[in-house]
Coordinates of C-alpha atoms and ligand atoms in Angstrom, one line a residue:
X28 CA -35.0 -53.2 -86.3
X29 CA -31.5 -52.2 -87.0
X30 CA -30.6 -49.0 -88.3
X31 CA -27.5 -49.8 -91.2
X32 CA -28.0 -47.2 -93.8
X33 CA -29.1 -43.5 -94.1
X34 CA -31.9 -44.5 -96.3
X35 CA -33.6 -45.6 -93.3
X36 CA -33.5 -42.5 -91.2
X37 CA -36.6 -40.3 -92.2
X38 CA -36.3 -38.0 -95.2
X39 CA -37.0 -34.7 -92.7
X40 CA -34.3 -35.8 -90.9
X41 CA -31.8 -36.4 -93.6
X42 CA -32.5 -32.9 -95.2
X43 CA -32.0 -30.8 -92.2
X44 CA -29.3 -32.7 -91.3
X45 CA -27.8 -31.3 -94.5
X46 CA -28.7 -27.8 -94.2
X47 CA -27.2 -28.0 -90.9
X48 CA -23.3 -29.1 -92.9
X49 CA -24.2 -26.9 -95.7
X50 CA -24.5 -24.3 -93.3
X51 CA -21.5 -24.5 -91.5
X52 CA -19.8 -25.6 -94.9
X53 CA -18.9 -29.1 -94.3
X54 CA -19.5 -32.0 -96.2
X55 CA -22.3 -34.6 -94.7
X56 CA -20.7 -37.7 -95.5
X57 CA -18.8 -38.7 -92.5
X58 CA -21.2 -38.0 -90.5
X59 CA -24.0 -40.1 -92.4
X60 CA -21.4 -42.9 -92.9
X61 CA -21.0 -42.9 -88.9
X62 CA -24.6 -44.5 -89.4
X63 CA -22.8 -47.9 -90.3
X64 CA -20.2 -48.0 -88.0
X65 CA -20.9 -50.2 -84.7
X66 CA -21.9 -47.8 -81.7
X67 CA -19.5 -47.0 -78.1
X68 CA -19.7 -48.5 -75.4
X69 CA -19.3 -46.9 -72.3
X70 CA -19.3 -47.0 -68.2
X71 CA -18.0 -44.4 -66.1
X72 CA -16.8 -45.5 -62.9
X73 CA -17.7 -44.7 -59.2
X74 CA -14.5 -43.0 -57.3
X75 CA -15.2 -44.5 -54.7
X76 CA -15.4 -47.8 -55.2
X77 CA -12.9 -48.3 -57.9
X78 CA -9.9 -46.4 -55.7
X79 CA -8.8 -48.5 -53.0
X80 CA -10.2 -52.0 -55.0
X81 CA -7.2 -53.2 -56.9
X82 CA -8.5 -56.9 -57.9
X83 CA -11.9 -55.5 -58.9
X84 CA -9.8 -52.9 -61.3
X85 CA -7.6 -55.2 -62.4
X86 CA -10.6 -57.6 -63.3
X87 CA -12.8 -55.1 -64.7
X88 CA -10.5 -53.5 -66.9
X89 CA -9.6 -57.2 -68.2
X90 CA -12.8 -59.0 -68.2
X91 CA -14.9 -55.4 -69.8
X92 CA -11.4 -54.5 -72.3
X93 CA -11.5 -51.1 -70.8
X94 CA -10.1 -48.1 -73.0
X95 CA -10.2 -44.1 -71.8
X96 CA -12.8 -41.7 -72.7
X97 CA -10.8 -38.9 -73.5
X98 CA -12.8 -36.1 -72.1
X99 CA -13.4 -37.9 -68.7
X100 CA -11.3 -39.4 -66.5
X101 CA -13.6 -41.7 -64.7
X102 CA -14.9 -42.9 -68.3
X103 CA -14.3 -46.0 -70.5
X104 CA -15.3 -47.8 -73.3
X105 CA -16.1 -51.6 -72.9
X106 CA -16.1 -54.0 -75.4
X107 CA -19.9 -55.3 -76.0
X108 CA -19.8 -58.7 -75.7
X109 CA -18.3 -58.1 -72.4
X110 CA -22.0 -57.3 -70.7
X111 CA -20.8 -55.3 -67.6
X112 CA -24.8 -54.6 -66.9
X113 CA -24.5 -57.9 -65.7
X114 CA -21.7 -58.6 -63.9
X115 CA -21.8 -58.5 -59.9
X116 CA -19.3 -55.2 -59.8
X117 CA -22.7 -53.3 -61.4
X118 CA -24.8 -54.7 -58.4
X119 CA -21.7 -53.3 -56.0
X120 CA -22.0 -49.7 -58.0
X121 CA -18.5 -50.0 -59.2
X122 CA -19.9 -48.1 -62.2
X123 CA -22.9 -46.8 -64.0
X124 CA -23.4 -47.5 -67.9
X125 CA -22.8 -44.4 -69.9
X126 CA -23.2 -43.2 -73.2
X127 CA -19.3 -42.1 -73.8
X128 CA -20.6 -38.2 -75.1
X129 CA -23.2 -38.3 -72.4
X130 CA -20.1 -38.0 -69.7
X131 CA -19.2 -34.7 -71.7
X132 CA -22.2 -32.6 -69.9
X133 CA -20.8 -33.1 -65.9
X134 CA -17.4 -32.8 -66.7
X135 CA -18.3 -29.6 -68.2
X136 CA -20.5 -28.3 -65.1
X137 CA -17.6 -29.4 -62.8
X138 CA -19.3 -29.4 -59.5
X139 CA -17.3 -29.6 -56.3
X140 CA -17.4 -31.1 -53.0
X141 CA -19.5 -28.4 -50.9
X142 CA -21.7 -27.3 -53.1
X143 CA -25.6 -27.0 -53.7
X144 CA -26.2 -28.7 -56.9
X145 CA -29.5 -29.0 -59.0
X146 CA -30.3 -31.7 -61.5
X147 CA -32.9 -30.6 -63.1
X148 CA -34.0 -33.9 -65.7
X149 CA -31.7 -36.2 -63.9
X150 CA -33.5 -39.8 -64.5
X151 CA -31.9 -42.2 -65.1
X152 CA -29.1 -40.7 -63.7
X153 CA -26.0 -41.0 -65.1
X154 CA -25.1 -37.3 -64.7
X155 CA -26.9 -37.1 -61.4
X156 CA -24.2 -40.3 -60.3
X157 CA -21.5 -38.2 -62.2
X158 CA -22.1 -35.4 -60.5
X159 CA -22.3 -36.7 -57.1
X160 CA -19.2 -38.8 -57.7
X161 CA -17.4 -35.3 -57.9
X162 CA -18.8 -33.6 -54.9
X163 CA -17.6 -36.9 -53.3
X164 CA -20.2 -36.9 -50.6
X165 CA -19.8 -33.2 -49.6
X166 CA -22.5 -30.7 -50.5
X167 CA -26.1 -31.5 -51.5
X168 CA -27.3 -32.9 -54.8
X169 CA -30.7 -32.4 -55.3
X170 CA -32.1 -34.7 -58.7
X171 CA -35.0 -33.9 -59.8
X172 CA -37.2 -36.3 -62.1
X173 CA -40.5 -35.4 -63.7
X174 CA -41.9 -38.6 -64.4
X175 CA -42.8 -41.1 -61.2
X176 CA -41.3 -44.5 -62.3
X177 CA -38.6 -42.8 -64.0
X178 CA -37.7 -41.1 -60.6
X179 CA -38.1 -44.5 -58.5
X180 CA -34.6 -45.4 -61.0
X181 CA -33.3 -42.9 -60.5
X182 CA -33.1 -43.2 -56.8
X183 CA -32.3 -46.4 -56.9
X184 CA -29.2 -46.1 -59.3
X185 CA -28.3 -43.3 -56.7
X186 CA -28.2 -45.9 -54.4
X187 CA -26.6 -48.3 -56.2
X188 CA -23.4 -46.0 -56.7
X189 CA -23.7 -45.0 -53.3
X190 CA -24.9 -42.0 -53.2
X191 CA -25.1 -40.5 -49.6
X192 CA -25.7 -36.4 -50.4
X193 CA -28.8 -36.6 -52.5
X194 CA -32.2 -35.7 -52.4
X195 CA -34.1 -37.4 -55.5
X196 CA -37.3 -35.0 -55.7
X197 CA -40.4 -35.8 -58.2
X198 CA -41.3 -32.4 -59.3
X199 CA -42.5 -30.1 -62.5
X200 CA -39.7 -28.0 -62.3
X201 CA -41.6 -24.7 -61.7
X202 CA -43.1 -26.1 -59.0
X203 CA -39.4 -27.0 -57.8
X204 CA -38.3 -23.4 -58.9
X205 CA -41.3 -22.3 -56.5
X206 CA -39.4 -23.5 -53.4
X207 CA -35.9 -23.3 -54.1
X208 CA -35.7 -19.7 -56.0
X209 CA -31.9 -18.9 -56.3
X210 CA -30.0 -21.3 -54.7
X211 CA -27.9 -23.4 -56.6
X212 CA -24.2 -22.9 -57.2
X213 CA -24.4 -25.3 -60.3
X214 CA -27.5 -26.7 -62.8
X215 CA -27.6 -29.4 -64.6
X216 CA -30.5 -29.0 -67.4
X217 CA -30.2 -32.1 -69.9
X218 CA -33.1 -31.3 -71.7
X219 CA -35.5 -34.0 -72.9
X220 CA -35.2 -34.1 -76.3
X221 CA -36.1 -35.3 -80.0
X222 CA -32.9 -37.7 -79.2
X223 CA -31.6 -37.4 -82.5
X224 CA -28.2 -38.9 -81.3
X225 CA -30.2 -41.9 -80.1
X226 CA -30.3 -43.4 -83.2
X227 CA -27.7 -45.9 -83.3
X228 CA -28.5 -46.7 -80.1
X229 CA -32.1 -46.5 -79.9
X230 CA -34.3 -47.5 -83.4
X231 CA -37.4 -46.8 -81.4
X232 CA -35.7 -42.6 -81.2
X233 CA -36.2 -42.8 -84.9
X234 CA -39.8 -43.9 -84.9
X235 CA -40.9 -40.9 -82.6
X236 CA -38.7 -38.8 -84.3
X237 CA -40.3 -35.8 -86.7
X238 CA -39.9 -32.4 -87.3
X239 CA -43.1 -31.3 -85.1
X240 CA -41.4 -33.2 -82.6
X241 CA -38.8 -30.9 -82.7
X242 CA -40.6 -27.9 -82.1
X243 CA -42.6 -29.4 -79.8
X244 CA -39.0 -30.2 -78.0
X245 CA -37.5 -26.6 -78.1
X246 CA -41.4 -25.4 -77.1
X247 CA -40.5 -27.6 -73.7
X248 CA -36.9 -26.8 -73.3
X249 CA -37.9 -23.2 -73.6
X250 CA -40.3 -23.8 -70.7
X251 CA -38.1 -25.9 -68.5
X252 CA -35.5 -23.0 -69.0
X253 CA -37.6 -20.3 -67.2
X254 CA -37.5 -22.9 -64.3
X255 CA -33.9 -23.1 -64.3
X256 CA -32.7 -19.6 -64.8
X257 CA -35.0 -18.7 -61.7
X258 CA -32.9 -21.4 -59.1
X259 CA -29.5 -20.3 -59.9
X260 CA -27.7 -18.2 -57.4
X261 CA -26.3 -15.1 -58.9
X262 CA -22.4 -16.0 -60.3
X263 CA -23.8 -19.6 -60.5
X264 CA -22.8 -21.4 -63.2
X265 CA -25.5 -24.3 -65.1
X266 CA -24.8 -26.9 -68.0
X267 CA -27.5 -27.2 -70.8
X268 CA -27.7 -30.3 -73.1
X269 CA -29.0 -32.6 -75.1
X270 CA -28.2 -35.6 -77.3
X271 CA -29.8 -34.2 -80.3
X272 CA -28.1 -32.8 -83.2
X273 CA -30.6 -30.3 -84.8
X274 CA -30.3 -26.2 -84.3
X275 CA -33.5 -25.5 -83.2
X276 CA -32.9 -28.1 -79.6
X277 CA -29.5 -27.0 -79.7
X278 CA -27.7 -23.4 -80.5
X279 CA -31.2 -21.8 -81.1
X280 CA -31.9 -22.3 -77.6
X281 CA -28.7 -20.6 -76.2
X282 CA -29.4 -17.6 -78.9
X283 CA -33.1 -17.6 -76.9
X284 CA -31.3 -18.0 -73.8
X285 CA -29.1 -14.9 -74.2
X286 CA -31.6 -12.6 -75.7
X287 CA -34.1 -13.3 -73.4
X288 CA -31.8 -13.6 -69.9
X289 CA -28.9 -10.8 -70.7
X290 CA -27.5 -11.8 -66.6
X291 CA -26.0 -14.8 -68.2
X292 CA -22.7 -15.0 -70.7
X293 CA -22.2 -18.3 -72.6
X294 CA -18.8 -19.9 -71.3
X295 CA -18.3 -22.4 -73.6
X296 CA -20.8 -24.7 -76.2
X297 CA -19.8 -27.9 -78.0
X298 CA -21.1 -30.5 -79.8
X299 CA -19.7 -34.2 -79.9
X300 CA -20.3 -35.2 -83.2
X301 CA -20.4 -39.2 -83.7
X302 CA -17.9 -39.3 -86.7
X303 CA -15.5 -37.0 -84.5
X304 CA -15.3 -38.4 -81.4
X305 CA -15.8 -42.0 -81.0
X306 CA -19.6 -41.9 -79.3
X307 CA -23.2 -41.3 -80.2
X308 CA -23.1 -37.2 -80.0
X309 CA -24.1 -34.9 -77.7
X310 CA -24.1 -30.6 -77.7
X311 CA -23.5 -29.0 -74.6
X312 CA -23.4 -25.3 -73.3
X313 CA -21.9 -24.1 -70.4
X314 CA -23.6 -20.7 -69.5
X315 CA -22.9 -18.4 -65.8
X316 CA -25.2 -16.3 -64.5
X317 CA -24.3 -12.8 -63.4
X318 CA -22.9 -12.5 -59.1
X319 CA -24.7 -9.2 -59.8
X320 CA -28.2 -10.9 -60.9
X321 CA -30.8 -10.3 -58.9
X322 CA -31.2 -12.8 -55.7
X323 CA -34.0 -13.9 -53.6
X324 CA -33.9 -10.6 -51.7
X325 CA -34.3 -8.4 -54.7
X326 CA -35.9 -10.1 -57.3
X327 CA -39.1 -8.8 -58.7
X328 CA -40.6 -11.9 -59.7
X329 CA -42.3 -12.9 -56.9
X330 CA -39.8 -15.1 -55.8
X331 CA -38.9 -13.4 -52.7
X332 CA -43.0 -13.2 -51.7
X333 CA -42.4 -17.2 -52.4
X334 CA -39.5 -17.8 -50.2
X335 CA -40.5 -15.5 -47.0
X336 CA -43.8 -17.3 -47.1
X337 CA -42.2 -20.5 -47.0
X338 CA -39.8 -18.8 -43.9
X339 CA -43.6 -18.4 -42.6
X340 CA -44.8 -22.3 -42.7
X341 CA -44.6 -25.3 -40.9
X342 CA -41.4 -26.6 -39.8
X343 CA -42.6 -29.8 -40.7
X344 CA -42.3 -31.5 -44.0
X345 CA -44.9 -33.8 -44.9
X346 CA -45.1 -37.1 -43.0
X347 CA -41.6 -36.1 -40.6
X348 CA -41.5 -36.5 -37.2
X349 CA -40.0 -34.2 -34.9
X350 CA -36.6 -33.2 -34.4
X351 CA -36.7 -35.2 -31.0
X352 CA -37.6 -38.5 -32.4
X353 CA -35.7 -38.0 -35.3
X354 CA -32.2 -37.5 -32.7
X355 CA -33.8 -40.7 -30.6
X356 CA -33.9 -42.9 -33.4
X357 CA -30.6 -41.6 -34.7
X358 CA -28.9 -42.7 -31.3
X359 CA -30.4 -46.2 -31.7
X360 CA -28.8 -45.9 -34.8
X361 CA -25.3 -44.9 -33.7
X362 CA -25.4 -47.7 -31.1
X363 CA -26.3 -50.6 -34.0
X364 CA -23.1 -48.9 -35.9
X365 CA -21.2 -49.0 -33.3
X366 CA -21.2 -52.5 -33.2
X367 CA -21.7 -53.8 -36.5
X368 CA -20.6 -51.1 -38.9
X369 CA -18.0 -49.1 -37.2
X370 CA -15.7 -48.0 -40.4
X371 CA -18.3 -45.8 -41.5
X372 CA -18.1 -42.4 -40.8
X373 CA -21.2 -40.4 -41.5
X374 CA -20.4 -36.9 -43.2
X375 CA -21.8 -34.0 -40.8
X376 CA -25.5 -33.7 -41.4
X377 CA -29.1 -34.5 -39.7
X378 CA -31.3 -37.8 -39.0
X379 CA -34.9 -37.4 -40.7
X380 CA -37.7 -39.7 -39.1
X381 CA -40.5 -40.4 -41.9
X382 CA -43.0 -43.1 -40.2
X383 CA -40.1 -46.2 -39.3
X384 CA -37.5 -45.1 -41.3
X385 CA -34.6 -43.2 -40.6
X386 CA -32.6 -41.0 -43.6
X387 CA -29.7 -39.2 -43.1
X388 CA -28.7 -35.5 -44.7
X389 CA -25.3 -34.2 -44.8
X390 CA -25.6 -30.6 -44.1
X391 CA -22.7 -28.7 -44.2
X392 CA -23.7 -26.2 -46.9
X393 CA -25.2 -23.2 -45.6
X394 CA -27.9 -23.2 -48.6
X395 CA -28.9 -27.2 -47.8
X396 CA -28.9 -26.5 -43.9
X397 CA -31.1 -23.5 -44.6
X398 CA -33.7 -26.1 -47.0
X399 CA -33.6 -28.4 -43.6
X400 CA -34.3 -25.8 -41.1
X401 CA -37.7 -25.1 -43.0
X402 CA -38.4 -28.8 -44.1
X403 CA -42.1 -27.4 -45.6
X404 CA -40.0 -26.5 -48.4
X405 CA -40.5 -30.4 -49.2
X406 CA -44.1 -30.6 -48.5
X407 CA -45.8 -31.3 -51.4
X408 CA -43.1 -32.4 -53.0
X409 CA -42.9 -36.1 -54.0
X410 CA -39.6 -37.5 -52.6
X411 CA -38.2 -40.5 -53.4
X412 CA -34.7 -40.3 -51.4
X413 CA -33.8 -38.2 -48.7
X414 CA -30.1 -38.4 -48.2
X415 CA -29.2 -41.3 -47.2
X416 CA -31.3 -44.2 -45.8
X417 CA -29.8 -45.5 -42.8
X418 CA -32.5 -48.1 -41.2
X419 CA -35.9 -49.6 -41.0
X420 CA -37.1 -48.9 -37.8
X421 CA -38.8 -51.8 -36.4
X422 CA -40.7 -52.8 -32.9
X423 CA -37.5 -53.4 -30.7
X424 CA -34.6 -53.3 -33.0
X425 CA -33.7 -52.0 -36.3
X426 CA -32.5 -53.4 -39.5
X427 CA -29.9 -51.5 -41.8
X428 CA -31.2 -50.2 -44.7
X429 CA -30.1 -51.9 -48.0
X430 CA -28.6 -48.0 -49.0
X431 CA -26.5 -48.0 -46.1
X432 CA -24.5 -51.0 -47.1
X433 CA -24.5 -49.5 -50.4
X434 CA -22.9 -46.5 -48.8
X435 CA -19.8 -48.3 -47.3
X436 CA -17.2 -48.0 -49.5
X437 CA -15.2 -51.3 -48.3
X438 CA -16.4 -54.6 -46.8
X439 CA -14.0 -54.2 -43.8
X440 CA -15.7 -51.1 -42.6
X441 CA -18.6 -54.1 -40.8
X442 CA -17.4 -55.8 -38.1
X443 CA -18.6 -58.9 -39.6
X444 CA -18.7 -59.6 -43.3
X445 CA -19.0 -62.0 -46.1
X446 CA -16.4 -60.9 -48.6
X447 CA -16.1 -63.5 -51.8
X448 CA -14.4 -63.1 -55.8
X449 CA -17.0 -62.1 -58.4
X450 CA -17.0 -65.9 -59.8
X451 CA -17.6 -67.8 -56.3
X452 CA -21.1 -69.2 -56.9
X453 CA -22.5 -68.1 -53.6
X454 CA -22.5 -64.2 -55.0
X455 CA -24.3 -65.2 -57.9
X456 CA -27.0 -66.8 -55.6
X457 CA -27.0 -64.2 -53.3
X458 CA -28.1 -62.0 -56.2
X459 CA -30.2 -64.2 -56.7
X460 CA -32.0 -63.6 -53.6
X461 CA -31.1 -67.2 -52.1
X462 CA -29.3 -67.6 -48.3
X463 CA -25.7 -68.3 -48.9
X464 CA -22.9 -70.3 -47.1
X465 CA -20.1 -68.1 -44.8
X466 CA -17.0 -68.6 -45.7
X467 CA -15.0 -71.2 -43.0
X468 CA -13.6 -68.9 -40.5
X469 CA -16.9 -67.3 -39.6
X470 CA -19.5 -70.4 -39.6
X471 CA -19.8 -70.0 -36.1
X472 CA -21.0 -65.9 -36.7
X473 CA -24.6 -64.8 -35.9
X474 CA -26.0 -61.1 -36.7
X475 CA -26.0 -58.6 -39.8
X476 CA -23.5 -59.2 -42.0
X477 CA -22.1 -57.3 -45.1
X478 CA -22.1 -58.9 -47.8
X479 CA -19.6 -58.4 -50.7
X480 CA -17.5 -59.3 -53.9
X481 CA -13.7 -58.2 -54.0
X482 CA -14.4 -56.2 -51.3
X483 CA -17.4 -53.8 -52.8
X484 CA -20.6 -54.3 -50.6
X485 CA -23.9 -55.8 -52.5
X486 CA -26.1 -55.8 -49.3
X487 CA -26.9 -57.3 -46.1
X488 CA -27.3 -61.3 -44.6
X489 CA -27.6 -62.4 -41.1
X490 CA -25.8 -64.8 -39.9
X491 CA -27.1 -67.6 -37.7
X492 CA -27.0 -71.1 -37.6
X493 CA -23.9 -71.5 -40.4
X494 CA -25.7 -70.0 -42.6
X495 CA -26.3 -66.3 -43.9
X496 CA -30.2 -65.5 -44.4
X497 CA -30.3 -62.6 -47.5
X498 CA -31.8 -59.5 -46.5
X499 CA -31.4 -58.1 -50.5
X500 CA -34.4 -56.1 -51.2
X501 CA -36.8 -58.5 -53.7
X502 CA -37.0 -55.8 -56.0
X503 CA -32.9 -56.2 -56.8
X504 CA -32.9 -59.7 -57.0
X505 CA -31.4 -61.1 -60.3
X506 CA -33.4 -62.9 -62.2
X507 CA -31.9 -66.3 -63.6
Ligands
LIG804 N1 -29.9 -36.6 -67.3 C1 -30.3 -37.9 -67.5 C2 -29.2 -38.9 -67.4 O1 -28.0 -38.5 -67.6 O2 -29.4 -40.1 -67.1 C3 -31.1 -38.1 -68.7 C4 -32.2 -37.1 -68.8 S1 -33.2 -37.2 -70.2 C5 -32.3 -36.6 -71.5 C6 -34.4 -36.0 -69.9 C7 -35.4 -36.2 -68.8 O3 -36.3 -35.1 -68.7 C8 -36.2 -37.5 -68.9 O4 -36.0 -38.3 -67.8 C9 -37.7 -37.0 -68.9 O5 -38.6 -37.8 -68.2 C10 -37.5 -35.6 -68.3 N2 -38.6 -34.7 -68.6 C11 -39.6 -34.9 -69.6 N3 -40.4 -33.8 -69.6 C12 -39.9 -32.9 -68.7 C13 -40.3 -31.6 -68.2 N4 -41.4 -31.0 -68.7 N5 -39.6 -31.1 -67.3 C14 -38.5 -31.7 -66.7 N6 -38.1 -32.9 -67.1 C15 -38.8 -33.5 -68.1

């Protein structure tokens, strides 16, 4: 199904769309005509990777017909037939498919390296990757994602994009707000949604769409709210949006806001309408809490009972070794990546041990070294990243972590690597999952070897025998 005409958008919808234009005194046409024009395209590109990789630019922007998203530097639209989902460069993270209004809501938060950042709804992950592409590995992203296999995406699109600050939490968000009561300098709340801007993109958005589901929406944004207003520092600042168009999901919600939370001034609110800007819509809000807000030490709701009885706890979080095997496996580490991976330079931070593997969190912000210190703050919690996963500890040795070859920004920072152009057959089978040839001047190599196209890392091989054995996880492999 294919929505062409207005006529096939539900009446409900149709008539508060037009009280909403009557309202504001603008005509409804354009916008209901945006119904039959083909939808954008977008991808939003990965700093990191694309600076520094001129052929992969210089092919991507050809091979994808590559135009600027106004309102975001790192965004573009791609022509559809060009199917950059598919291309090896997605596989090496160059960039993550985005809606071109969705990149609106993170350029609006503008986090910054250093700071303690909350994604609150962050599956799939496109602001999450956003985001952490701005604090460019410095600070601590925590994205949080209700819903279990949603969550296990998003982690592994963090990872994809090489993502080395994040945590990637399962949590309702009170029970989040339980642990980490005021402590974020930013929030990112994109508030599930009746998705009203998903039409275009999305028939099935109009099948669930109705105008209970919309008050059954603002009911849950409402809810999810209380969670958020309770983790942001005082002077914080947090992002709230959606891709819906209606009031009710939409300025309604930051009237509620205001009223019911006077410590926070709205900075700025916007909506990206479809026939004004050339995407699917989206409203964002930009609201800052007060720096003279009550914190955890004076707060009244409890929150300060909360956070001295998680001072009182086990240092422990669930399933973590101790700090001594943690440092012991993090030396066997340093010694593998001494020899095989010594470009990479780990951001300051602290090994985790979890059972065989080994994660990594950068620490440099007071607020995330404070989170480590007490690691029971995690206990309970389900956790489907912790920073960065650095190795699978096994018997003897250990083997490099798919994540930590996503994490190198350039196939030169191994000692040895397989580096080959997107269309050489051997990267297509390595996707694949298959063993692939070296290239010439390293058929006499043996041990773990990066593998990468134009110079962007895919994953790991081992070398031996002329031949490099694929180490990509089964669950990446392409299929066909
Ligand atoms: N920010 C994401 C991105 O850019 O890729 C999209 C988030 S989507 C609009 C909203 C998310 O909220 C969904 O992943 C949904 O599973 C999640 N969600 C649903 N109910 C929730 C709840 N009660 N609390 C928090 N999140 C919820």
């Amino acid at each position: 199904m294919s929505i062409s005409l207005p006529d096939e958008l539900p009446l409900a919808y149709q008539e508060q769309m037009k009280r909403l234009f009557e309202a504001d005194g603008e005509p409804i046409d354009p916008f209901l005509d945006s119904y039959r024009e083909p939808r954008a395209y977008g991808l939003r590109v990965q700093p990191w990777k694309w600076n520094g990789h001129e052929t992969a630019r210089r092919n991507a922007a050809a091979l994808f017909g590559l135009e600027p998203v106004p309102w975001c530097p790192e965004g573009y639209y791609y022509e559809e037939s060009s199917r950059p989902g598919k291309h090896p460069y997605h596989h090496a993270g160059l960039y993550y498919i985005q809606e071109p209004s969705a990149m609106s809501s993170a350029e609006l938060l503008d986090p910054q390296p250093g700071e303690l950042v909350l994604d609150l709804a962050a599956a799939p992950g496109g602001k999450a990757t956003q985001i952490a592409g701005r604090m460019k590995g410095e600070g601590l992203l925590i994205a949080n994602e209700i819903h279990p296999q949603r969550a296990k995406i998003l982690a592994e699109n963090m990872e994809r994009m090489g993502v080395v600050n994040c945590i990637v939490t399962q949590a309702d968000p009170h029970a989040l707000a339980e642990r980490f009561p005021y402590s974020f300098d930013r929030i990112m709340l994109d508030a599930p949604c009746s998705g009203e801007g998903m039409f275009r993109k999305d028939p099935e958005a109009v099948n669930e769409w109705s105008p209970e589901h919309v008050e059954a929406c603002a009911l849950r944004q409402r809810d999810i709210i209380r969670a958020a207003v309770r983790m942001l520092r005082p002077g914080g600042s947090l992002v709230y949006s959606t891709c819906t168009f209606n009031r009710r999901e939409n300025e309604d919600i930051i009237a509620h806001w205001l009223e019911t939370y006077p410590e926070f001034e709205l900075v700025r609110m916007e909506r990206l309408w479809p026939h004004r800007h050339r995407g699917e819509g989206h409203f964002v809000a930009l609201l800052k809490k007060s720096s003279s807000a009550p914190d955890a030490t004076d707060a009244a709701d409890g929150s300060a009972s909360a956070q001295s009885g998680r001072r009182g706890g086990s240092r422990k979080g669930k399933g973590a070794s101790g700090v001594n095997a943690a440092a012991a496996a993090f030396r066997q580490y340093a010694e593998w990546a001494r020899e095989h991976l010594p470009g990479l330079e780990l951001p300051p931070g602290r090994p985790l041990l979890f059972g065989d593997e080994l994660y990594y969190v950068p620490d440099t912000h007071p607020g995330a070294r404070a989170l480590l210190d007490d690691a029971s703050v995690f206990s309970g919690l389900r956790l489907h990243r912790l920073g960065l996963h650095l190795a699978h500890l096994r018997k003897n040795r250990l083997e490099p972590a798919h994540a930590l070859a996503m994490a190198c920004t350039a196939a030169d920072q191994a000692a040895l690597r397989f580096d080959a152009a997107a269309d050489d057959p051997r990267i297509a089978a390595y996707l694949r999952g298959e063993p692939i040839a070296p290239n010439p001047e390293q058929s006499g190599a043996k041990g773990w070897t990066l593998v990468a196209v134009d110079g962007l890392p895919i994953g790991w091989g081992k070398a031996s025998d002329g031949l490099i054995k694929n180490h990509l996880p089964k669950g990446l492999r392409a299929l066909g």
